[in-house]
PDB file of C-alpha atoms in Angstrom:
ATOM      1  CA  UNK A   1     164.259 117.747 212.631  1.00  0.00           C
ATOM      2  CA  UNK A   2     165.470 117.747 208.675  1.00  0.00           C
ATOM      3  CA  UNK A   3     168.717 116.418 208.015  1.00  0.00           C
ATOM      4  CA  UNK A   4     171.479 118.374 205.955  1.00  0.00           C
ATOM      5  CA  UNK A   5     173.657 115.561 204.643  1.00  0.00           C
ATOM      6  CA  UNK A   6     172.505 112.495 203.373  1.00  0.00           C
ATOM      7  CA  UNK A   7     174.238 109.480 202.816  1.00  0.00           C
ATOM      8  CA  UNK A   8     173.015 107.001 199.455  1.00  0.00           C
ATOM      9  CA  UNK A   9     173.513 103.373 199.022  1.00  0.00           C
ATOM     10  CA  UNK A  10     172.946 102.251 195.407  1.00  0.00           C
ATOM     11  CA  UNK A  11     172.720 105.606 194.074  1.00  0.00           C
ATOM     12  CA  UNK A  12     173.584 104.554 190.256  1.00  0.00           C
ATOM     13  CA  UNK A  13     170.166 102.993 189.974  1.00  0.00           C
ATOM     14  CA  UNK A  14     166.593 103.976 188.697  1.00  0.00           C
ATOM     15  CA  UNK A  15     165.252 105.218 191.942  1.00  0.00           C
ATOM     16  CA  UNK A  16     168.940 107.006 193.114  1.00  0.00           C
ATOM     17  CA  UNK A  17     169.763 108.845 190.489  1.00  0.00           C
ATOM     18  CA  UNK A  18     166.582 110.687 190.615  1.00  0.00           C
ATOM     19  CA  UNK A  19     166.718 111.056 194.416  1.00  0.00           C
ATOM     20  CA  UNK A  20     169.876 112.459 193.993  1.00  0.00           C
ATOM     21  CA  UNK A  21     168.747 115.224 191.729  1.00  0.00           C
ATOM     22  CA  UNK A  22     166.267 115.934 194.044  1.00  0.00           C
ATOM     23  CA  UNK A  23     167.695 115.937 197.049  1.00  0.00           C
ATOM     24  CA  UNK A  24     170.349 118.284 195.343  1.00  0.00           C
ATOM     25  CA  UNK A  25     167.712 120.772 194.027  1.00  0.00           C
ATOM     26  CA  UNK A  26     166.097 120.997 197.218  1.00  0.00           C
ATOM     27  CA  UNK A  27     169.353 122.016 199.147  1.00  0.00           C
ATOM     28  CA  UNK A  28     170.656 118.652 201.011  1.00  0.00           C
ATOM     29  CA  UNK A  29     173.994 117.812 200.831  1.00  0.00           C
ATOM     30  CA  UNK A  30     174.793 114.131 199.195  1.00  0.00           C
ATOM     31  CA  UNK A  31     177.139 111.685 199.427  1.00  0.00           C
ATOM     32  CA  UNK A  32     177.036 107.962 197.637  1.00  0.00           C
ATOM     33  CA  UNK A  33     178.111 105.044 198.855  1.00  0.00           C
ATOM     34  CA  UNK A  34     179.042 101.916 196.605  1.00  0.00           C
ATOM     35  CA  UNK A  35     181.065  99.763 195.174  1.00  0.00           C
ATOM     36  CA  UNK A  36     183.504 101.923 193.388  1.00  0.00           C
ATOM     37  CA  UNK A  37     184.322 105.594 193.355  1.00  0.00           C
ATOM     38  CA  UNK A  38     182.386 107.849 191.037  1.00  0.00           C
ATOM     39  CA  UNK A  39     183.754 111.010 189.488  1.00  0.00           C
ATOM     40  CA  UNK A  40     181.497 113.762 189.767  1.00  0.00           C
ATOM     41  CA  UNK A  41     179.854 116.573 191.940  1.00  0.00           C
ATOM     42  CA  UNK A  42     178.313 114.527 194.384  1.00  0.00           C
ATOM     43  CA  UNK A  43     181.190 112.824 197.038  1.00  0.00           C
ATOM     44  CA  UNK A  44     181.629 109.315 196.890  1.00  0.00           C
ATOM     45  CA  UNK A  45     183.003 106.644 199.013  1.00  0.00           C
ATOM     46  CA  UNK A  46     183.213 102.778 198.681  1.00  0.00           C
ATOM     47  CA  UNK A  47     182.139  99.864 200.638  1.00  0.00           C
ATOM     48  CA  UNK A  48     182.647  95.793 199.770  1.00  0.00           C
ATOM     49  CA  UNK A  49     179.599  93.874 201.229  1.00  0.00           C
ATOM     50  CA  UNK A  50     180.706  90.660 200.849  1.00  0.00           C
ATOM     51  CA  UNK A  51     183.893  91.768 202.988  1.00  0.00           C
ATOM     52  CA  UNK A  52     181.940  93.306 205.292  1.00  0.00           C
ATOM     53  CA  UNK A  53     183.959  96.621 205.240  1.00  0.00           C
ATOM     54  CA  UNK A  54     183.213 100.064 204.135  1.00  0.00           C
ATOM     55  CA  UNK A  55     185.105 103.540 204.280  1.00  0.00           C
ATOM     56  CA  UNK A  56     184.658 104.868 207.472  1.00  0.00           C
ATOM     57  CA  UNK A  57     184.837 108.327 206.140  1.00  0.00           C
ATOM     58  CA  UNK A  58     181.476 107.574 204.733  1.00  0.00           C
ATOM     59  CA  UNK A  59     179.489 108.147 207.577  1.00  0.00           C
ATOM     60  CA  UNK A  60     181.140 111.761 208.652  1.00  0.00           C
ATOM     61  CA  UNK A  61     178.795 114.712 209.371  1.00  0.00           C
ATOM     62  CA  UNK A  62     176.064 112.365 207.870  1.00  0.00           C
ATOM     63  CA  UNK A  63     172.655 112.688 209.657  1.00  0.00           C
ATOM     64  CA  UNK A  64     170.785 110.485 207.281  1.00  0.00           C
ATOM     65  CA  UNK A  65     171.279 107.676 205.505  1.00  0.00           C
ATOM     66  CA  UNK A  66     168.988 106.208 202.040  1.00  0.00           C
ATOM     67  CA  UNK A  67     169.149 102.670 201.925  1.00  0.00           C
ATOM     68  CA  UNK A  68     168.789 101.606 198.025  1.00  0.00           C
ATOM     69  CA  UNK A  69     171.030  98.755 197.709  1.00  0.00           C
ATOM     70  CA  UNK A  70     170.251  95.665 196.094  1.00  0.00           C
ATOM     71  CA  UNK A  71     171.047  93.490 192.791  1.00  0.00           C
ATOM     72  CA  UNK A  72     168.618  93.942 190.230  1.00  0.00           C
ATOM     73  CA  UNK A  73     165.347  91.590 190.435  1.00  0.00           C
ATOM     74  CA  UNK A  74     165.053  91.324 186.812  1.00  0.00           C
ATOM     75  CA  UNK A  75     168.572  92.106 185.803  1.00  0.00           C
ATOM     76  CA  UNK A  76     169.150  88.213 185.277  1.00  0.00           C
ATOM     77  CA  UNK A  77     167.500  84.612 184.921  1.00  0.00           C
ATOM     78  CA  UNK A  78     166.870  83.408 188.671  1.00  0.00           C
ATOM     79  CA  UNK A  79     169.556  80.235 188.891  1.00  0.00           C
ATOM     80  CA  UNK A  80     170.092  79.398 192.351  1.00  0.00           C
ATOM     81  CA  UNK A  81     173.503  81.734 192.587  1.00  0.00           C
ATOM     82  CA  UNK A  82     171.313  84.819 191.583  1.00  0.00           C
ATOM     83  CA  UNK A  83     168.888  84.459 194.266  1.00  0.00           C
ATOM     84  CA  UNK A  84     171.192  83.953 196.635  1.00  0.00           C
ATOM     85  CA  UNK A  85     173.105  87.531 195.380  1.00  0.00           C
ATOM     86  CA  UNK A  86     169.349  88.956 195.000  1.00  0.00           C
ATOM     87  CA  UNK A  87     169.177  88.031 198.867  1.00  0.00           C
ATOM     88  CA  UNK A  88     172.438  88.562 200.303  1.00  0.00           C
ATOM     89  CA  UNK A  89     172.795  91.875 198.452  1.00  0.00           C
ATOM     90  CA  UNK A  90     169.941  93.086 200.619  1.00  0.00           C
ATOM     91  CA  UNK A  91     170.429  91.821 204.028  1.00  0.00           C
ATOM     92  CA  UNK A  92     174.289  91.446 203.877  1.00  0.00           C
ATOM     93  CA  UNK A  93     174.734  95.438 202.876  1.00  0.00           C
ATOM     94  CA  UNK A  94     171.700  96.332 205.934  1.00  0.00           C
ATOM     95  CA  UNK A  95     173.829  94.317 208.362  1.00  0.00           C
ATOM     96  CA  UNK A  96     177.233  96.063 207.454  1.00  0.00           C
ATOM     97  CA  UNK A  97     175.343  99.701 208.046  1.00  0.00           C
ATOM     98  CA  UNK A  98     173.948  98.445 211.199  1.00  0.00           C
ATOM     99  CA  UNK A  99     177.440  97.647 212.157  1.00  0.00           C
ATOM    100  CA  UNK A 100     178.769 100.875 211.321  1.00  0.00           C
ATOM    101  CA  UNK A 101     176.188 102.835 213.137  1.00  0.00           C
ATOM    102  CA  UNK A 102     176.317 100.411 216.006  1.00  0.00           C
ATOM    103  CA  UNK A 103     179.743 101.364 216.628  1.00  0.00           C
ATOM    104  CA  UNK A 104     178.377 105.187 217.722  1.00  0.00           C
ATOM    105  CA  UNK A 105     180.965 107.853 216.694  1.00  0.00           C
ATOM    106  CA  UNK A 106     178.467 109.082 214.099  1.00  0.00           C
ATOM    107  CA  UNK A 107     175.297 111.989 214.004  1.00  0.00           C
ATOM    108  CA  UNK A 108     172.778 110.020 212.229  1.00  0.00           C
ATOM    109  CA  UNK A 109     169.571 109.704 213.298  1.00  0.00           C
ATOM    110  CA  UNK A 110     167.122 108.822 210.460  1.00  0.00           C
ATOM    111  CA  UNK A 111     167.381 105.874 208.290  1.00  0.00           C
ATOM    112  CA  UNK A 112     165.178 105.638 205.356  1.00  0.00           C
ATOM    113  CA  UNK A 113     165.174 101.725 203.386  1.00  0.00           C
ATOM    114  CA  UNK A 114     163.749 100.599 200.444  1.00  0.00           C
ATOM    115  CA  UNK A 115     162.069  97.097 200.804  1.00  0.00           C
ATOM    116  CA  UNK A 116     159.426  96.278 198.036  1.00  0.00           C
ATOM    117  CA  UNK A 117     155.747  94.997 197.500  1.00  0.00           C
ATOM    118  CA  UNK A 118     157.086  91.688 196.847  1.00  0.00           C
ATOM    119  CA  UNK A 119     156.913  91.399 200.875  1.00  0.00           C
ATOM    120  CA  UNK A 120     153.100  90.368 200.475  1.00  0.00           C
ATOM    121  CA  UNK A 121     153.917  87.715 197.787  1.00  0.00           C
ATOM    122  CA  UNK A 122     152.264  87.241 194.339  1.00  0.00           C
ATOM    123  CA  UNK A 123     148.934  84.933 195.092  1.00  0.00           C
ATOM    124  CA  UNK A 124     147.087  88.083 196.225  1.00  0.00           C
ATOM    125  CA  UNK A 125     143.752  87.572 194.102  1.00  0.00           C
ATOM    126  CA  UNK A 126     141.423  90.318 195.269  1.00  0.00           C
ATOM    127  CA  UNK A 127     142.993  90.869 199.110  1.00  0.00           C
ATOM    128  CA  UNK A 128     144.195  94.284 199.756  1.00  0.00           C
ATOM    129  CA  UNK A 129     147.150  94.234 201.044  1.00  0.00           C
ATOM    130  CA  UNK A 130     148.613  97.019 203.457  1.00  0.00           C
ATOM    131  CA  UNK A 131     151.377  97.261 205.840  1.00  0.00           C
ATOM    132  CA  UNK A 132     150.426  95.106 208.514  1.00  0.00           C
ATOM    133  CA  UNK A 133     149.062  92.546 206.332  1.00  0.00           C
ATOM    134  CA  UNK A 134     151.387  89.011 206.744  1.00  0.00           C
ATOM    135  CA  UNK A 135     154.377  88.291 204.276  1.00  0.00           C
ATOM    136  CA  UNK A 136     153.676  85.935 201.548  1.00  0.00           C
ATOM    137  CA  UNK A 137     155.805  82.600 201.353  1.00  0.00           C
ATOM    138  CA  UNK A 138     157.367  82.655 197.671  1.00  0.00           C
ATOM    139  CA  UNK A 139     160.667  83.702 197.072  1.00  0.00           C
ATOM    140  CA  UNK A 140     160.984  87.367 196.777  1.00  0.00           C
ATOM    141  CA  UNK A 141     158.704  87.315 199.718  1.00  0.00           C
ATOM    142  CA  UNK A 142     160.978  85.703 201.972  1.00  0.00           C
ATOM    143  CA  UNK A 143     163.906  87.416 200.843  1.00  0.00           C
ATOM    144  CA  UNK A 144     161.829  90.687 201.373  1.00  0.00           C
ATOM    145  CA  UNK A 145     161.172  89.487 204.962  1.00  0.00           C
ATOM    146  CA  UNK A 146     164.410  88.756 205.825  1.00  0.00           C
ATOM    147  CA  UNK A 147     165.499  91.785 204.563  1.00  0.00           C
ATOM    148  CA  UNK A 148     163.467  93.730 206.512  1.00  0.00           C
ATOM    149  CA  UNK A 149     164.933  91.738 209.527  1.00  0.00           C
ATOM    150  CA  UNK A 150     167.810  93.473 208.687  1.00  0.00           C
ATOM    151  CA  UNK A 151     166.609  96.722 208.866  1.00  0.00           C
ATOM    152  CA  UNK A 152     164.827  96.643 211.919  1.00  0.00           C
ATOM    153  CA  UNK A 153     167.363  96.395 214.343  1.00  0.00           C
ATOM    154  CA  UNK A 154     168.913  99.515 213.261  1.00  0.00           C
ATOM    155  CA  UNK A 155     165.546 102.060 215.257  1.00  0.00           C
ATOM    156  CA  UNK A 156     167.540 100.066 218.408  1.00  0.00           C
ATOM    157  CA  UNK A 157     170.227 102.421 217.789  1.00  0.00           C
ATOM    158  CA  UNK A 158     167.928 105.663 218.181  1.00  0.00           C
ATOM    159  CA  UNK A 159     167.908 105.887 215.127  1.00  0.00           C
ATOM    160  CA  UNK A 160     164.157 106.359 213.475  1.00  0.00           C
ATOM    161  CA  UNK A 161     163.962 104.054 210.589  1.00  0.00           C
ATOM    162  CA  UNK A 162     161.403 103.860 208.140  1.00  0.00           C
ATOM    163  CA  UNK A 163     161.082 101.323 205.428  1.00  0.00           C
ATOM    164  CA  UNK A 164     159.102 101.907 201.938  1.00  0.00           C
ATOM    165  CA  UNK A 165     158.188  99.129 200.624  1.00  0.00           C
ATOM    166  CA  UNK A 166     158.497 100.089 196.670  1.00  0.00           C
ATOM    167  CA  UNK A 167     155.783  98.418 194.451  1.00  0.00           C
ATOM    168  CA  UNK A 168     156.023  98.988 190.077  1.00  0.00           C
ATOM    169  CA  UNK A 169     157.728 102.127 189.932  1.00  0.00           C
ATOM    170  CA  UNK A 170     157.019 103.908 186.522  1.00  0.00           C
ATOM    171  CA  UNK A 171     159.496 106.215 184.945  1.00  0.00           C
ATOM    172  CA  UNK A 172     161.135 106.739 181.387  1.00  0.00           C
ATOM    173  CA  UNK A 173     164.356 106.010 182.440  1.00  0.00           C
ATOM    174  CA  UNK A 174     163.934 102.298 182.860  1.00  0.00           C
ATOM    175  CA  UNK A 175     161.684  99.213 184.571  1.00  0.00           C
ATOM    176  CA  UNK A 176     158.740  98.115 183.730  1.00  0.00           C
ATOM    177  CA  UNK A 177     157.276 101.039 182.099  1.00  0.00           C
ATOM    178  CA  UNK A 178     160.207 100.987 179.583  1.00  0.00           C
ATOM    179  CA  UNK A 179     159.763  97.205 178.526  1.00  0.00           C
ATOM    180  CA  UNK A 180     156.307  97.485 178.632  1.00  0.00           C
ATOM    181  CA  UNK A 181     156.349 100.707 176.258  1.00  0.00           C
ATOM    182  CA  UNK A 182     158.704  99.525 173.598  1.00  0.00           C
ATOM    183  CA  UNK A 183     156.885  96.763 172.167  1.00  0.00           C
ATOM    184  CA  UNK A 184     153.783  98.953 172.312  1.00  0.00           C
ATOM    185  CA  UNK A 185     155.947 101.999 169.990  1.00  0.00           C
ATOM    186  CA  UNK A 186     157.240  99.052 167.749  1.00  0.00           C
ATOM    187  CA  UNK A 187     153.072  97.900 166.936  1.00  0.00           C
ATOM    188  CA  UNK A 188     153.762  94.770 169.151  1.00  0.00           C
ATOM    189  CA  UNK A 189     152.193  95.740 172.543  1.00  0.00           C
ATOM    190  CA  UNK A 190     150.065  93.151 174.223  1.00  0.00           C
ATOM    191  CA  UNK A 191     149.526  92.150 177.877  1.00  0.00           C
ATOM    192  CA  UNK A 192     150.985  89.470 179.462  1.00  0.00           C
ATOM    193  CA  UNK A 193     149.452  86.137 180.583  1.00  0.00           C
ATOM    194  CA  UNK A 194     145.435  86.526 181.538  1.00  0.00           C
ATOM    195  CA  UNK A 195     146.333  90.282 181.761  1.00  0.00           C
ATOM    196  CA  UNK A 196     143.937  90.172 184.772  1.00  0.00           C
ATOM    197  CA  UNK A 197     147.072  90.155 187.558  1.00  0.00           C
ATOM    198  CA  UNK A 198     147.361  93.139 189.544  1.00  0.00           C
ATOM    199  CA  UNK A 199     149.642  96.107 188.980  1.00  0.00           C
ATOM    200  CA  UNK A 200     150.395  98.254 191.830  1.00  0.00           C
ATOM    201  CA  UNK A 201     152.187 101.153 190.385  1.00  0.00           C
ATOM    202  CA  UNK A 202     153.749 104.723 191.263  1.00  0.00           C
ATOM    203  CA  UNK A 203     155.721 107.466 189.386  1.00  0.00           C
ATOM    204  CA  UNK A 204     159.222 107.652 190.041  1.00  0.00           C
ATOM    205  CA  UNK A 205     158.643 111.276 191.035  1.00  0.00           C
ATOM    206  CA  UNK A 206     156.126 110.113 193.457  1.00  0.00           C
ATOM    207  CA  UNK A 207     158.373 107.884 194.633  1.00  0.00           C
ATOM    208  CA  UNK A 208     161.297 110.288 194.961  1.00  0.00           C
ATOM    209  CA  UNK A 209     159.340 112.757 196.801  1.00  0.00           C
ATOM    210  CA  UNK A 210     158.084 109.770 199.342  1.00  0.00           C
ATOM    211  CA  UNK A 211     161.646 109.195 200.533  1.00  0.00           C
ATOM    212  CA  UNK A 212     162.310 112.978 201.116  1.00  0.00           C
ATOM    213  CA  UNK A 213     159.363 113.009 203.070  1.00  0.00           C
ATOM    214  CA  UNK A 214     160.235 110.629 205.011  1.00  0.00           C
ATOM    215  CA  UNK A 215     163.535 112.136 205.703  1.00  0.00           C
ATOM    216  CA  UNK A 216     161.708 115.667 206.052  1.00  0.00           C
ATOM    217  CA  UNK A 217     158.658 114.166 208.914  1.00  0.00           C
ATOM    218  CA  UNK A 218     159.546 112.764 211.818  1.00  0.00           C
ATOM    219  CA  UNK A 219     156.540 111.333 212.637  1.00  0.00           C
ATOM    220  CA  UNK A 220     156.853 108.750 210.060  1.00  0.00           C
ATOM    221  CA  UNK A 221     158.398 105.136 211.410  1.00  0.00           C
ATOM    222  CA  UNK A 222     158.169 101.546 210.330  1.00  0.00           C
ATOM    223  CA  UNK A 223     156.948 100.385 206.850  1.00  0.00           C
ATOM    224  CA  UNK A 224     155.086 101.908 204.195  1.00  0.00           C
ATOM    225  CA  UNK A 225     153.827 100.968 200.832  1.00  0.00           C
ATOM    226  CA  UNK A 226     155.391 102.851 197.953  1.00  0.00           C
ATOM    227  CA  UNK A 227     152.525 102.181 195.497  1.00  0.00           C
ATOM    228  CA  UNK A 228     149.836 104.828 194.221  1.00  0.00           C
ATOM    229  CA  UNK A 229     146.781 105.548 195.245  1.00  0.00           C
ATOM    230  CA  UNK A 230     145.199 102.813 192.845  1.00  0.00           C
ATOM    231  CA  UNK A 231     146.026  99.479 190.879  1.00  0.00           C
ATOM    232  CA  UNK A 232     145.573  98.052 187.266  1.00  0.00           C
ATOM    233  CA  UNK A 233     145.494  95.457 185.890  1.00  0.00           C
ATOM    234  CA  UNK A 234     148.325  94.425 183.435  1.00  0.00           C
ATOM    235  CA  UNK A 235     145.561  94.187 180.508  1.00  0.00           C
ATOM    236  CA  UNK A 236     144.479  97.900 181.931  1.00  0.00           C
ATOM    237  CA  UNK A 237     148.383  99.002 181.697  1.00  0.00           C
ATOM    238  CA  UNK A 238     149.227  98.207 178.707  1.00  0.00           C
ATOM    239  CA  UNK A 239     145.872 100.078 177.368  1.00  0.00           C
ATOM    240  CA  UNK A 240     146.642 103.020 178.791  1.00  0.00           C
ATOM    241  CA  UNK A 241     150.516 102.710 177.690  1.00  0.00           C
ATOM    242  CA  UNK A 242     148.923 102.320 174.121  1.00  0.00           C
ATOM    243  CA  UNK A 243     146.627 105.287 174.655  1.00  0.00           C
ATOM    244  CA  UNK A 244     149.506 107.609 175.757  1.00  0.00           C
ATOM    245  CA  UNK A 245     151.387 106.607 172.750  1.00  0.00           C
ATOM    246  CA  UNK A 246     148.525 107.225 170.593  1.00  0.00           C
ATOM    247  CA  UNK A 247     149.422 103.645 169.242  1.00  0.00           C
ATOM    248  CA  UNK A 248     147.136 100.427 168.986  1.00  0.00           C
ATOM    249  CA  UNK A 249     146.853  97.211 170.366  1.00  0.00           C
ATOM    250  CA  UNK A 250     146.195  94.387 168.006  1.00  0.00           C
ATOM    251  CA  UNK A 251     147.834  91.338 169.327  1.00  0.00           C
ATOM    252  CA  UNK A 252     146.320  89.093 171.768  1.00  0.00           C
ATOM    253  CA  UNK A 253     147.864  87.914 175.307  1.00  0.00           C
ATOM    254  CA  UNK A 254     151.610  86.441 174.748  1.00  0.00           C
ATOM    255  CA  UNK A 255     150.327  83.429 177.153  1.00  0.00           C
ATOM    256  CA  UNK A 256     151.595  82.363 180.466  1.00  0.00           C
ATOM    257  CA  UNK A 257     153.172  79.478 179.271  1.00  0.00           C
ATOM    258  CA  UNK A 258     155.820  80.946 176.754  1.00  0.00           C
ATOM    259  CA  UNK A 259     157.010  83.250 179.354  1.00  0.00           C
ATOM    260  CA  UNK A 260     158.076  80.509 181.934  1.00  0.00           C
ATOM    261  CA  UNK A 261     159.700  79.212 179.084  1.00  0.00           C
ATOM    262  CA  UNK A 262     161.703  82.051 178.260  1.00  0.00           C
ATOM    263  CA  UNK A 263     161.706  83.640 181.997  1.00  0.00           C
ATOM    264  CA  UNK A 264     161.611  80.197 184.032  1.00  0.00           C
ATOM    265  CA  UNK A 265     160.403  81.297 188.187  1.00  0.00           C
ATOM    266  CA  UNK A 266     160.994  84.751 186.937  1.00  0.00           C
ATOM    267  CA  UNK A 267     158.208  85.115 184.867  1.00  0.00           C
ATOM    268  CA  UNK A 268     156.048  85.653 188.071  1.00  0.00           C
ATOM    269  CA  UNK A 269     157.096  89.146 187.924  1.00  0.00           C
ATOM    270  CA  UNK A 270     154.636  89.776 185.027  1.00  0.00           C
ATOM    271  CA  UNK A 271     152.547  87.205 185.645  1.00  0.00           C
ATOM    272  CA  UNK A 272     151.439  87.162 189.251  1.00  0.00           C
ATOM    273  CA  UNK A 273     150.509  90.708 190.681  1.00  0.00           C
ATOM    274  CA  UNK A 274     148.683  92.412 194.066  1.00  0.00           C
ATOM    275  CA  UNK A 275     146.511  94.829 195.321  1.00  0.00           C
ATOM    276  CA  UNK A 276     148.449  96.649 197.370  1.00  0.00           C
ATOM    277  CA  UNK A 277     147.329 100.087 199.307  1.00  0.00           C
ATOM    278  CA  UNK A 278     149.074 103.335 200.159  1.00  0.00           C
ATOM    279  CA  UNK A 279     146.402 104.693 202.132  1.00  0.00           C
ATOM    280  CA  UNK A 280     148.768 104.645 205.224  1.00  0.00           C
ATOM    281  CA  UNK A 281     151.522 106.999 203.375  1.00  0.00           C
ATOM    282  CA  UNK A 282     148.575 109.312 202.356  1.00  0.00           C
ATOM    283  CA  UNK A 283     147.332 109.622 205.888  1.00  0.00           C
ATOM    284  CA  UNK A 284     150.320 110.565 207.115  1.00  0.00           C
ATOM    285  CA  UNK A 285     150.576 113.719 204.990  1.00  0.00           C
ATOM    286  CA  UNK A 286     151.781 113.064 201.522  1.00  0.00           C
ATOM    287  CA  UNK A 287     150.406 114.128 198.491  1.00  0.00           C
ATOM    288  CA  UNK A 288     150.795 112.403 195.173  1.00  0.00           C
ATOM    289  CA  UNK A 289     151.754 114.285 191.993  1.00  0.00           C
ATOM    290  CA  UNK A 290     150.444 111.676 189.507  1.00  0.00           C
ATOM    291  CA  UNK A 291     147.660 110.261 191.293  1.00  0.00           C
ATOM    292  CA  UNK A 292     145.894 108.700 188.278  1.00  0.00           C
ATOM    293  CA  UNK A 293     147.751 106.352 185.690  1.00  0.00           C
ATOM    294  CA  UNK A 294     146.904 108.471 182.417  1.00  0.00           C
ATOM    295  CA  UNK A 295     148.124 111.945 183.968  1.00  0.00           C
ATOM    296  CA  UNK A 296     151.598 109.547 185.031  1.00  0.00           C
ATOM    297  CA  UNK A 297     152.254 108.206 181.489  1.00  0.00           C
ATOM    298  CA  UNK A 298     151.132 111.196 179.407  1.00  0.00           C
ATOM    299  CA  UNK A 299     154.273 112.797 182.073  1.00  0.00           C
ATOM    300  CA  UNK A 300     156.615 109.889 181.584  1.00  0.00           C
ATOM    301  CA  UNK A 301     155.693 109.217 177.235  1.00  0.00           C
ATOM    302  CA  UNK A 302     155.088 112.395 176.191  1.00  0.00           C
ATOM    303  CA  UNK A 303     157.360 113.216 172.522  1.00  0.00           C
ATOM    304  CA  UNK A 304     159.375 116.731 173.503  1.00  0.00           C
ATOM    305  CA  UNK A 305     158.043 119.337 171.145  1.00  0.00           C
TER     306      UNK A 305
END
């Protein structure tokens, strides 16, 4: 059964904003749940994750939840305090939703949650990770493992539960692509570290369509990798961005030790990577609009005429 009213957490972020537009365009009723009420046409409700409270009215007439809330991985340096915020914002928010759903007195039948390919860890090498692969052992892997441990009990409430392990999202509005494209535009773009680290990417439009697909199709359950059908190296992605922008690349790679001095442990986000396959979601019937990198970048980086 296709849901009619969808509650989105973390709706002000890169994915949530695009997804809201897409759902509204498809005729869904959308409501938002966040730390503060927002002005606009989308009804919004509030919660306080740290205190474990949320507006009970948020679930009224809702038959599906898309859970995107979580502190930005790359927004601030990874101090011990920030690392705890990254973990708690995901685990506590999910636990709060579970506690509310456990009370009953709601119509929620579908729960689609963000997760991350960080689950598999950074030390992938040539290994290709699928949904049944074991989790990694680094910081982000432990965060995602704890996060999914809070998601899984929701299916025990007779609610269909889907986890989309999101890869590197390419968007013209922000995230990794903006950070990589701006130096190329300015003539100072370069691969990072060895440039050989793998980047399992997805066009933001395809990712949002994946969430919508999960809402609409009852046969989807469990984990799916939110990545495109192919991966590239950091060097290949940088070169593809330069092609899309019609800019030259002439600088040598940025040494890894420089990035580690600047970013500390967070440098792993750009210096390491993994090959992650999107085959499972494709076999479930999902069709990519942007399966190849050059097409995706042309769509995202083209200059309006």
